[in-house]
Coordinates of C-alpha atoms and ligand atoms in Angstrom, one line a residue:
M1 CA 11.1 9.9 -19.6
A2 CA 8.2 7.9 -18.3
Y3 CA 4.8 9.6 -18.2
I4 CA 1.9 8.0 -16.3
S5 CA -1.3 9.9 -16.1
N6 CA -2.6 11.0 -12.7
E7 CA -5.7 8.9 -13.1
I8 CA -3.6 5.8 -13.4
I9 CA -1.4 6.8 -10.5
N10 CA -4.5 7.4 -8.3
E11 CA -6.0 4.1 -9.4
I12 CA -2.9 2.2 -8.4
R13 CA -2.9 4.1 -5.1
N14 CA -6.5 3.3 -4.5
R15 CA -5.9 -0.4 -5.0
T16 CA -2.9 -0.3 -2.7
D17 CA -3.0 -0.2 1.0
I18 CA -0.2 1.8 2.5
V19 CA -0.3 -0.2 5.8
E20 CA 0.1 -3.4 3.9
V21 CA 3.0 -2.1 1.8
V22 CA 4.9 -0.3 4.6
S23 CA 4.6 -3.4 6.9
K24 CA 6.5 -5.3 4.2
Y25 CA 9.5 -3.2 5.1
V26 CA 8.8 -2.1 8.7
N27 CA 7.2 -3.8 11.6
L28 CA 3.9 -1.9 12.4
T29 CA 1.8 -2.0 15.5
K30 CA -1.8 -0.7 15.6
K31 CA -2.2 2.3 17.9
G32 CA -5.5 4.0 17.9
K33 CA -6.6 4.5 14.4
N34 CA -3.0 4.6 13.1
Y35 CA -0.1 2.2 12.9
I36 CA 3.3 3.0 14.4
G37 CA 6.7 1.6 13.6
V38 CA 10.4 2.4 13.7
C39 CA 11.2 5.0 11.0
P40 CA 13.5 3.6 8.3
F41 CA 14.6 7.1 7.3
H42 CA 16.6 8.1 10.4
D43 CA 18.4 6.2 13.1
D44 CA 15.3 5.5 15.0
H45 CA 15.3 3.6 18.3
S46 CA 11.7 4.0 19.4
P47 CA 8.8 4.0 17.0
S48 CA 8.5 7.5 15.6
M49 CA 6.7 6.8 12.4
S50 CA 3.0 6.8 12.1
V51 CA 1.0 5.3 9.2
S52 CA -2.6 6.5 8.6
P53 CA -4.8 3.9 6.9
E54 CA -7.5 6.6 6.7
K55 CA -5.3 9.3 5.0
Q56 CA -3.0 6.7 3.3
I57 CA 0.1 8.7 4.3
F58 CA 3.0 8.1 6.7
T59 CA 4.7 10.6 8.8
C60 CA 7.8 10.5 11.0
F61 CA 7.5 13.0 13.9
S62 CA 11.2 12.8 14.6
C63 CA 12.9 13.3 11.3
G64 CA 10.0 14.7 9.3
A65 CA 9.9 12.0 6.6
T66 CA 6.4 11.9 5.2
G67 CA 4.5 11.0 2.0
N68 CA 2.2 8.5 0.4
V69 CA 2.8 4.9 -0.5
F70 CA 4.8 5.8 -3.6
T71 CA 7.2 8.1 -1.9
F72 CA 7.7 5.6 0.9
V73 CA 8.7 2.8 -1.6
A74 CA 10.8 5.3 -3.7
D75 CA 12.7 6.5 -0.6
F76 CA 13.1 3.1 0.9
E77 CA 14.2 1.3 -2.2
K78 CA 16.1 4.4 -3.5
I79 CA 14.2 4.4 -6.8
S80 CA 12.4 7.2 -8.6
F81 CA 8.8 8.1 -7.9
I82 CA 7.8 6.7 -11.3
Q83 CA 9.6 3.4 -10.7
A84 CA 7.8 3.1 -7.4
V85 CA 4.5 3.7 -9.2
Q86 CA 5.4 1.0 -11.7
L87 CA 6.4 -1.5 -9.0
L88 CA 3.2 -1.0 -7.0
G89 CA 1.2 -0.9 -10.3
E90 CA 2.4 -4.4 -11.1
K91 CA 1.4 -5.6 -7.7
A92 CA -2.0 -4.0 -8.0
G93 CA -2.5 -5.7 -11.3
I94 CA -2.3 -2.6 -13.4
N95 CA 0.4 -3.2 -15.9
I96 CA 1.6 0.3 -16.8
S97 CA 4.3 -1.0 -19.1
N98 CA 1.5 -2.1 -21.5
S99 CA -0.7 0.9 -21.0
D100 CA -0.9 3.3 -23.9
K101 CA -0.9 6.0 -21.3
L102 CA 2.7 5.3 -20.5
V103 CA 5.3 6.6 -22.8
D104 CA 8.5 5.0 -21.6
N105 CA 11.3 4.2 -24.0
K106 CA 13.3 2.4 -21.4
K107 CA 10.7 -0.2 -20.6
D108 CA 12.3 -2.6 -18.1
D109 CA 11.4 -6.2 -18.6
Y110 CA 13.8 -7.6 -16.0
F111 CA 11.2 -9.0 -13.7
E112 CA 9.2 -10.4 -16.6
I113 CA 12.2 -12.3 -18.0
Y114 CA 13.1 -13.6 -14.6
E115 CA 9.5 -14.8 -14.1
L116 CA 9.7 -16.7 -17.4
A117 CA 13.1 -18.2 -16.6
N118 CA 11.9 -19.2 -13.1
K119 CA 8.9 -21.1 -14.6
F120 CA 11.1 -22.6 -17.3
Y121 CA 13.5 -24.1 -14.8
Q122 CA 10.7 -25.3 -12.5
N123 CA 9.0 -27.0 -15.4
S124 CA 12.3 -28.7 -16.5
L125 CA 12.7 -30.3 -13.1
F126 CA 9.6 -32.4 -13.5
T127 CA 10.5 -33.6 -17.1
S128 CA 12.1 -37.0 -17.7
L129 CA 15.4 -35.2 -17.9
G130 CA 15.0 -34.0 -14.3
K131 CA 14.6 -37.5 -12.8
N132 CA 18.1 -37.6 -11.3
A133 CA 17.7 -34.1 -9.8
V134 CA 14.4 -34.9 -8.2
E135 CA 15.9 -38.1 -6.8
Y136 CA 18.8 -36.2 -5.5
L137 CA 16.5 -33.7 -3.7
E138 CA 14.3 -36.5 -2.3
N139 CA 17.4 -38.2 -0.9
R140 CA 18.2 -35.0 0.8
K141 CA 14.7 -35.0 2.2
I142 CA 13.5 -32.1 0.1
S143 CA 9.9 -33.0 -0.7
K144 CA 7.8 -32.0 -3.7
D145 CA 6.0 -29.5 -1.5
T146 CA 9.2 -27.8 -0.5
I147 CA 10.4 -27.8 -4.1
K148 CA 7.2 -26.0 -5.0
K149 CA 7.3 -23.7 -2.0
F150 CA 10.8 -22.4 -2.9
G151 CA 10.3 -22.6 -6.6
I152 CA 13.2 -24.9 -7.0
G153 CA 14.0 -25.8 -10.6
L154 CA 16.6 -27.3 -12.9
S155 CA 18.8 -26.1 -15.7
I156 CA 19.5 -28.8 -18.3
Q157 CA 22.2 -28.6 -21.0
K158 CA 19.9 -30.0 -23.7
V159 CA 17.2 -27.5 -23.1
S160 CA 18.5 -23.9 -23.5
L161 CA 16.9 -21.1 -21.6
T162 CA 18.6 -18.6 -23.9
D163 CA 16.9 -20.1 -27.0
Y164 CA 13.6 -20.1 -25.2
L165 CA 13.8 -16.5 -24.2
V166 CA 15.2 -15.4 -27.6
N167 CA 12.1 -17.0 -29.1
K168 CA 10.1 -14.8 -26.8
K169 CA 11.8 -11.9 -28.6
Y170 CA 14.2 -10.9 -25.8
S171 CA 17.6 -9.9 -27.1
I172 CA 20.8 -11.8 -26.3
Q173 CA 22.3 -8.5 -25.1
K174 CA 19.5 -8.1 -22.6
L175 CA 19.8 -11.7 -21.4
N176 CA 23.5 -11.2 -21.0
D177 CA 23.0 -7.9 -19.1
I178 CA 20.7 -9.5 -16.6
G179 CA 23.0 -12.5 -16.0
L180 CA 21.1 -15.4 -17.7
T181 CA 23.3 -15.7 -20.8
N182 CA 27.1 -15.6 -21.0
D183 CA 29.3 -13.7 -23.4
N184 CA 29.2 -16.6 -25.9
G185 CA 25.4 -16.4 -26.0
K186 CA 25.0 -19.7 -24.0
D187 CA 23.1 -20.3 -20.8
V188 CA 25.0 -19.3 -17.6
F189 CA 23.5 -22.2 -15.7
I190 CA 23.9 -25.8 -17.0
N191 CA 22.9 -28.9 -15.1
R192 CA 22.3 -27.3 -11.8
I193 CA 19.5 -27.3 -9.4
M194 CA 18.1 -23.8 -9.5
F195 CA 17.0 -21.7 -6.5
P196 CA 15.3 -18.5 -7.4
I197 CA 16.3 -15.5 -5.4
Y198 CA 13.7 -12.8 -4.8
D199 CA 14.2 -9.1 -3.9
L200 CA 12.6 -7.6 -0.8
S201 CA 9.3 -7.1 -2.6
G202 CA 9.2 -10.7 -3.8
N203 CA 10.2 -10.3 -7.5
P204 CA 12.6 -13.0 -8.8
V205 CA 15.9 -11.2 -9.6
A206 CA 18.6 -13.9 -9.6
F207 CA 19.3 -17.6 -9.3
S208 CA 21.6 -19.7 -7.2
G209 CA 22.5 -22.9 -9.0
R210 CA 23.8 -26.0 -7.2
I211 CA 25.6 -29.0 -8.7
Y212 CA 24.0 -32.3 -7.9
N213 CA 25.5 -35.2 -9.7
T214 CA 28.9 -34.0 -10.8
K215 CA 32.1 -32.8 -9.3
D216 CA 32.6 -29.1 -9.8
T217 CA 34.9 -26.7 -8.1
S218 CA 32.0 -24.4 -7.3
K219 CA 29.1 -26.1 -5.4
Y220 CA 27.0 -23.0 -5.9
V221 CA 27.0 -20.4 -8.7
N222 CA 25.0 -17.2 -8.3
T223 CA 23.8 -14.8 -11.0
K224 CA 26.3 -12.0 -11.4
E225 CA 25.4 -8.8 -9.7
T226 CA 23.0 -6.6 -11.7
D227 CA 21.2 -3.4 -11.0
K228 CA 18.4 -5.4 -9.3
F229 CA 20.5 -8.1 -7.7
K230 CA 23.0 -6.8 -5.2
K231 CA 24.1 -9.4 -2.7
G232 CA 24.7 -6.7 0.0
K233 CA 21.0 -5.8 -0.2
I234 CA 19.2 -9.1 -0.8
L235 CA 18.1 -11.3 2.0
Y236 CA 17.1 -14.8 0.9
N237 CA 13.5 -15.7 1.8
Y238 CA 12.8 -12.2 3.2
H239 CA 9.4 -11.8 1.5
I240 CA 8.2 -15.1 2.9
A241 CA 9.7 -14.8 6.3
K242 CA 8.1 -11.3 6.6
E243 CA 4.7 -12.9 6.2
H244 CA 5.4 -15.3 9.1
L245 CA 6.5 -12.6 11.5
K246 CA 3.1 -11.4 12.6
K247 CA 2.6 -14.2 15.0
N248 CA 6.2 -14.5 16.0
D249 CA 8.1 -11.3 16.1
T250 CA 11.5 -13.0 15.7
V251 CA 13.5 -13.4 12.6
I252 CA 16.2 -16.1 12.4
I253 CA 19.3 -15.2 10.3
M254 CA 21.2 -18.1 8.7
E255 CA 24.2 -18.4 6.4
G256 CA 22.8 -20.3 3.5
Q257 CA 19.6 -20.8 1.5
M258 CA 19.7 -24.6 2.2
D259 CA 19.5 -23.8 6.0
V260 CA 16.4 -21.7 5.4
I261 CA 14.8 -24.3 3.2
R262 CA 15.6 -27.0 5.7
A263 CA 14.2 -25.0 8.6
S264 CA 10.9 -24.6 6.6
T265 CA 10.7 -28.4 6.2
V266 CA 10.3 -28.6 10.0
G267 CA 7.8 -25.8 10.1
I268 CA 10.1 -22.9 10.9
N269 CA 9.3 -20.2 8.4
N270 CA 10.7 -17.0 9.9
C271 CA 14.3 -17.6 8.6
I272 CA 16.3 -15.6 6.1
A273 CA 19.9 -15.9 4.8
T274 CA 22.5 -13.7 3.3
M275 CA 23.8 -14.5 -0.2
G276 CA 27.2 -15.8 0.9
T277 CA 28.3 -12.4 2.2
A278 CA 28.6 -10.9 5.7
L279 CA 25.8 -8.7 6.9
T280 CA 26.0 -5.2 5.4
R281 CA 24.6 -1.9 6.6
D282 CA 21.9 -2.2 4.0
H283 CA 20.9 -5.5 5.5
R284 CA 21.0 -3.9 9.0
N285 CA 18.6 -1.2 7.9
V286 CA 16.1 -3.8 6.6
L287 CA 16.5 -6.0 9.6
K288 CA 16.0 -3.4 12.3
N289 CA 12.6 -2.6 10.8
M290 CA 11.7 -6.2 10.3
A291 CA 11.4 -7.6 13.8
D292 CA 12.1 -6.7 17.4
N293 CA 14.0 -9.9 18.0
I294 CA 16.8 -11.4 15.9
I295 CA 18.3 -14.8 16.4
L296 CA 21.7 -15.4 14.7
C297 CA 21.9 -19.0 13.8
F298 CA 25.1 -19.3 11.8
D299 CA 27.3 -22.4 11.2
G300 CA 28.9 -23.9 14.2
D301 CA 32.5 -23.5 12.8
T302 CA 35.1 -20.8 13.3
A303 CA 33.9 -18.9 10.2
G304 CA 30.4 -19.0 11.6
E305 CA 31.7 -17.6 14.9
K306 CA 33.4 -14.8 13.1
A307 CA 30.3 -14.0 11.1
T308 CA 28.3 -14.0 14.3
L309 CA 30.6 -11.5 16.0
S310 CA 30.6 -9.1 13.1
A311 CA 26.8 -9.4 12.8
I312 CA 26.5 -8.5 16.5
E313 CA 28.8 -5.6 16.0
L314 CA 26.6 -4.3 13.2
L315 CA 23.2 -4.9 14.9
L316 CA 24.1 -3.9 18.4
D317 CA 23.0 -0.3 18.3
T318 CA 19.7 -0.9 16.4
G319 CA 17.8 -1.6 19.6
V320 CA 16.8 -5.0 18.3
N321 CA 17.0 -7.8 20.9
I322 CA 19.8 -10.2 19.7
R323 CA 20.2 -13.8 20.7
I324 CA 22.6 -16.4 19.4
V325 CA 22.3 -20.1 18.7
R326 CA 25.5 -22.1 18.8
L327 CA 25.2 -25.4 17.0
P328 CA 27.5 -28.2 18.1
D329 CA 30.2 -30.0 16.2
N330 CA 30.7 -27.4 13.5
M331 CA 27.3 -28.2 12.1
D332 CA 25.2 -25.8 10.0
P333 CA 21.4 -25.6 10.6
D334 CA 20.8 -27.8 7.5
E335 CA 23.0 -30.6 8.8
Y336 CA 21.8 -30.2 12.4
I337 CA 18.1 -30.5 11.5
L338 CA 18.7 -33.5 9.2
K339 CA 20.7 -35.2 11.9
E340 CA 18.9 -34.3 15.1
G341 CA 15.4 -33.4 13.9
K342 CA 12.9 -30.7 14.5
D343 CA 12.5 -30.9 18.3
A344 CA 16.3 -30.8 18.9
F345 CA 16.5 -27.7 16.7
L346 CA 13.6 -26.0 18.4
R347 CA 15.4 -26.6 21.7
Q348 CA 18.5 -24.9 20.3
I349 CA 16.4 -21.9 19.4
D350 CA 14.9 -21.8 22.9
L351 CA 18.4 -22.0 24.3
A352 CA 19.7 -19.1 22.3
V353 CA 21.9 -17.0 24.5
S354 CA 22.2 -13.2 24.9
V355 CA 25.0 -11.2 23.4
I356 CA 26.8 -11.0 26.8
E357 CA 26.5 -14.7 27.4
Y358 CA 27.7 -15.5 23.9
K359 CA 30.7 -13.2 24.2
M360 CA 31.6 -14.4 27.6
E361 CA 31.6 -18.0 26.2
I362 CA 33.8 -16.9 23.3
L363 CA 36.2 -15.1 25.7
K364 CA 36.8 -18.5 27.5
K365 CA 38.4 -19.9 24.4
D366 CA 42.2 -20.3 24.5
K367 CA 42.2 -19.6 28.3
N368 CA 43.2 -22.1 31.0
L369 CA 40.4 -21.5 33.5
G370 CA 42.3 -23.5 36.1
D371 CA 45.0 -20.8 36.2
A372 CA 44.4 -17.7 38.5
R373 CA 46.1 -15.3 36.0
D374 CA 44.0 -16.5 33.1
I375 CA 40.8 -16.3 35.3
S376 CA 41.7 -12.7 36.2
N377 CA 42.3 -11.8 32.5
Y378 CA 39.0 -13.5 31.6
I379 CA 37.1 -11.6 34.3
N380 CA 38.6 -8.3 33.1
S381 CA 37.6 -8.8 29.5
A382 CA 34.1 -10.1 30.6
I383 CA 33.5 -7.0 32.6
K384 CA 34.4 -4.9 29.5
E385 CA 31.6 -6.8 27.6
I386 CA 29.1 -6.5 30.4
A387 CA 29.7 -2.7 30.6
N388 CA 28.1 -2.4 27.1
E389 CA 24.8 -3.6 28.6
K390 CA 22.2 -1.0 29.3
D391 CA 19.9 -3.1 31.5
D392 CA 21.1 -3.0 35.2
I393 CA 19.4 -6.3 36.0
V394 CA 21.2 -8.1 33.2
V395 CA 24.5 -6.5 34.4
E396 CA 24.0 -7.6 37.9
L397 CA 22.9 -11.2 37.0
N398 CA 26.0 -11.6 34.8
L399 CA 28.4 -10.2 37.5
K400 CA 26.8 -12.6 40.0
K401 CA 27.3 -15.4 37.5
I402 CA 31.0 -14.6 37.2
A403 CA 31.3 -14.4 41.0
T404 CA 29.7 -17.8 41.4
N405 CA 31.5 -19.5 38.5
F406 CA 34.9 -18.5 39.7
N407 CA 34.2 -18.4 43.4
V408 CA 35.1 -14.7 43.8
E409 CA 33.2 -12.4 46.1
Y410 CA 30.4 -10.5 44.3
E411 CA 31.6 -7.2 45.9
T412 CA 35.0 -7.6 44.4
I413 CA 33.6 -8.2 40.9
R414 CA 31.1 -5.3 41.4
K415 CA 33.9 -2.9 42.4
K416 CA 35.9 -3.9 39.4
Y417 CA 32.9 -3.3 37.2
D418 CA 32.1 0.1 38.8
D419 CA 35.7 1.3 38.5
F420 CA 35.7 0.3 34.8
K421 CA 32.5 2.2 34.2
T422 CA 33.7 5.3 35.9
K423 CA 36.9 5.3 33.9
N424 CA 35.0 4.8 30.6
R425 CA 32.0 6.9 31.2
V426 CA 30.1 7.0 27.9
I427 CA 28.4 10.2 27.1
K428 CA 25.0 9.3 25.8
K429 CA 24.3 10.7 22.4
E430 CA 20.9 12.4 22.5
E431 CA 19.0 11.9 19.4
I432 CA 18.9 15.3 17.7
K433 CA 15.5 16.2 16.6
V434 CA 15.4 18.1 13.4
K435 CA 12.6 20.5 14.0
K436 CA 12.4 23.5 11.8
T437 CA 11.4 26.7 13.5
Y438 CA 9.2 29.2 11.6
D439 CA 8.3 32.8 12.2
R440 CA 4.6 33.8 12.7
Y441 CA 4.1 34.6 9.0
R442 CA 5.5 31.3 7.8
K443 CA 3.5 29.5 10.5
A444 CA 0.3 31.1 9.2
E445 CA 1.2 30.1 5.7
N446 CA 1.9 26.5 6.7
N447 CA -1.4 26.2 8.6
L448 CA -3.4 27.7 5.8
I449 CA -1.8 25.2 3.3
Y450 CA -2.5 22.4 5.7
Y451 CA -6.2 23.3 6.1
M452 CA -6.6 24.1 2.4
L453 CA -5.9 20.4 1.8
K454 CA -8.5 19.4 4.3
S455 CA -11.3 21.8 3.7
S456 CA -12.8 23.5 0.6
T457 CA -14.1 26.3 2.9
V458 CA -10.5 27.2 3.8
L459 CA -9.5 26.8 0.2
N460 CA -12.2 29.3 -0.9
M461 CA -11.3 31.7 1.8
V462 CA -7.6 31.7 0.8
E463 CA -8.5 31.9 -2.9
K464 CA -10.7 35.0 -2.3
R465 CA -8.7 36.8 0.3
V466 CA -5.0 35.8 0.1
G467 CA -4.0 37.0 -3.3
Y468 CA -0.4 36.2 -2.8
F469 CA 1.6 34.2 -0.2
P470 CA 4.9 35.8 0.8
T471 CA 7.0 32.6 0.5
K472 CA 7.5 31.5 -3.1
N473 CA 7.2 27.7 -2.5
I474 CA 4.1 28.2 -0.4
R475 CA 2.7 30.4 -3.2
D476 CA 3.4 27.8 -5.8
L477 CA 2.0 25.1 -3.6
S478 CA -1.2 27.1 -2.9
N479 CA -1.7 27.6 -6.7
E480 CA -1.3 23.9 -7.3
I481 CA -3.8 23.1 -4.5
I482 CA -6.3 25.5 -6.0
Y483 CA -5.8 24.2 -9.5
Y484 CA -6.1 20.6 -8.3
F485 CA -9.3 21.3 -6.5
H486 CA -10.9 23.0 -9.4
K487 CA -9.9 20.2 -11.7
Y488 CA -11.0 17.2 -9.5
G489 CA -13.5 18.8 -7.2
I490 CA -11.9 17.2 -4.2
I491 CA -8.5 16.9 -2.6
N492 CA -7.1 13.7 -1.3
V493 CA -3.7 14.4 0.3
A494 CA -2.2 11.0 -0.7
D495 CA -3.1 11.6 -4.3
F496 CA -2.1 15.3 -4.2
I497 CA 1.4 14.1 -3.1
S498 CA 1.6 12.0 -6.3
Y499 CA 0.3 15.0 -8.3
I500 CA 3.2 17.3 -7.2
S501 CA 5.8 14.6 -7.2
F502 CA 7.3 16.2 -10.4
S503 CA 8.7 19.0 -8.3
D504 CA 11.2 18.1 -5.5
E505 CA 10.8 21.7 -4.1
L506 CA 7.0 21.6 -3.9
L507 CA 7.0 18.0 -2.5
G508 CA 9.7 19.1 0.1
T509 CA 7.6 22.1 1.2
L510 CA 4.5 19.9 1.5
K511 CA 6.4 17.2 3.4
D512 CA 7.7 19.9 5.9
I513 CA 4.1 21.0 6.5
L514 CA 2.7 17.5 6.9
A515 CA 5.5 16.6 9.4
M516 CA 4.6 19.6 11.6
N517 CA 1.9 17.6 13.3
I518 CA -0.7 20.4 12.9
K519 CA -3.9 19.5 14.8
E520 CA -6.7 18.0 12.7
D521 CA -9.5 20.3 13.6
F522 CA -9.8 24.0 13.1
Q523 CA -12.1 26.9 13.8
V524 CA -13.0 29.4 11.1
E525 CA -11.7 32.1 13.5
E526 CA -8.3 30.5 13.4
I527 CA -8.3 30.7 9.6
E528 CA -9.3 34.4 9.9
D529 CA -6.3 34.9 12.2
Y530 CA -3.9 33.3 9.7
I531 CA -5.2 35.3 6.9
F532 CA -4.9 38.4 9.0
V533 CA -1.3 37.5 9.8
I534 CA -0.5 37.2 6.1
S535 CA -2.1 40.6 5.3
E536 CA 0.0 42.0 8.2
Y537 CA 3.1 40.7 6.5
Y538 CA 2.4 42.8 3.4
K539 CA 1.5 45.9 5.5
K540 CA 4.7 45.5 7.5
K541 CA 6.7 45.0 4.3
K542 CA 5.2 48.1 2.7
I543 CA 5.7 50.1 5.9
D544 CA 9.4 49.1 6.1
E545 CA 9.9 50.2 2.5
L546 CA 8.1 53.6 3.1
T547 CA 10.0 54.2 6.4
K548 CA 13.3 53.7 4.5
M549 CA 12.1 56.1 1.8
M550 CA 11.1 58.6 4.4
K551 CA 14.5 58.5 6.1
E552 CA 16.2 59.1 2.8
E553 CA 13.9 61.9 1.8
K554 CA 15.2 65.5 2.4
D555 CA 12.1 67.4 1.4
P556 CA 9.9 67.9 4.6
L557 CA 6.7 68.1 2.5
K558 CA 7.4 64.8 0.7
Q559 CA 8.4 63.3 4.0
A560 CA 5.1 64.2 5.5
K561 CA 3.3 62.7 2.5
I562 CA 5.1 59.4 3.0
L563 CA 4.3 59.5 6.7
G564 CA 0.6 59.9 5.7
E565 CA 0.8 56.8 3.6
I566 CA 2.4 54.8 6.4
M567 CA -0.4 56.0 8.8
E568 CA -3.0 55.0 6.2
I569 CA -1.5 51.5 5.9
R570 CA -1.4 51.2 9.7
G571 CA -5.1 51.9 9.6
V572 CA -4.9 55.4 11.2
R573 CA -6.9 57.9 9.3
K574 CA -5.2 61.1 8.2
D575 CA -7.6 63.3 10.1
D576 CA -6.6 61.7 13.3
T577 CA -2.9 62.5 12.9
R578 CA -3.6 66.1 13.7
N579 CA -4.4 65.3 17.3
Ligands
ZN1 ZN1 12.3 9.4 10.8

């Protein structure tokens, strides 16, 4: 098991800005001193997640997800806490794998090997053996700058990547596992133009190799799926497109990497592509957090149309604004830009249509719109589509459009629409807020823990006066906070989260408390009240026990004695009971 000291973890956290990291995954907007965005941990439609640059933590006030930069990356990427520390450590320039403070038998050199392979292929392209390939690329109007920008390289039969990596002391088995070497110990990619594929964080994790001067049954060969390269999760060019979104909150989705590369040659950098698969739910979760606007720009053929419809289906309920580009003559974006140029393509982007408009166009296919019966069928199916729209104005405009286009009275269309809506009234699903309710004791405990993390005064008060918290997790958490404070002299919540990350239970308890949205400031009197409530808890518990004993007791003398004890706990002096 990996062990990384707290000092190293805190150092990485100090060198990492949570706002910067989270905004790689989620679109953030500044609001006051915090940043807000759509929460990736529940089906969020309005921004519920707040990221605090000051505290370096994030909190979702709808589902209660909260934590520091490590837990965010761990939860988002579905990796362990330690893996998240390693990932961010590499980015912060702290190489934990080489640190003697790390004892990790299963050191993973996947990224390291891919970095080397990536450089190896890139260098090969500009050797004398790469002349044909460079010519091929230049003929296809891929300039040297573009080659550099996308890290395009070349695999050459005469120069073996496997030999090169084995010389660097990587085992054939490892190279085979990660998809660079085949079962015969030879390179997987031979004589292909190599396109590196990066994961969402920008690490090279696979290659796509394209033939360029031979005939081959497969134009493209991709690295086999590995634990780090899953086609259903990867979006080509994500890490670069993300950087270009700040100015332009729109992401353009295309079918192939060549489309994305081509678009960048005319200065459009906010494009991504799937790896030859349809969009998946994993893609959807990334996309809904990436931008507020998505433009689908798939190939102009029937397959592209099918892909567009299924992407719309998948993205429709994310709340993202979707528009669709329809390229003419079965062209893909690569071909279209090559043939028609930058301005024509930008015009296509500007002309992108809404989902309703797109579907209404698609519905016209295979219909004879000179025939009254076909027109009626068309209008009925168009109304069904329009009924999915939430914006009344969009609905009305589209109904009017149908009326004008087919020369039917607007009232007639409107009535048809209203009838359809009444028959198919959709019950709106209210987002269920998961808010835990606590009794007054637990509330006092939660508040005390929260302020202990903020103030050494509260911490001292609790240490001196609350010997024992009633709830076990709170008790353990309090002990950890006190221990941490005495050890480091200060408590930083973001670092404390790392510190207790070894225990899911403690981390869970702390997360619940952080997500309660407890107010920042407190008065000492409030703290006194909470401590009083906790002491009341023990009194009540003791009194309950004694009352039970008294009821079971037969001897009146003993009963009286117990009653005396109860009175004493209640704060009533024995002398007073005589009155
Ligand atoms: Zn949430």
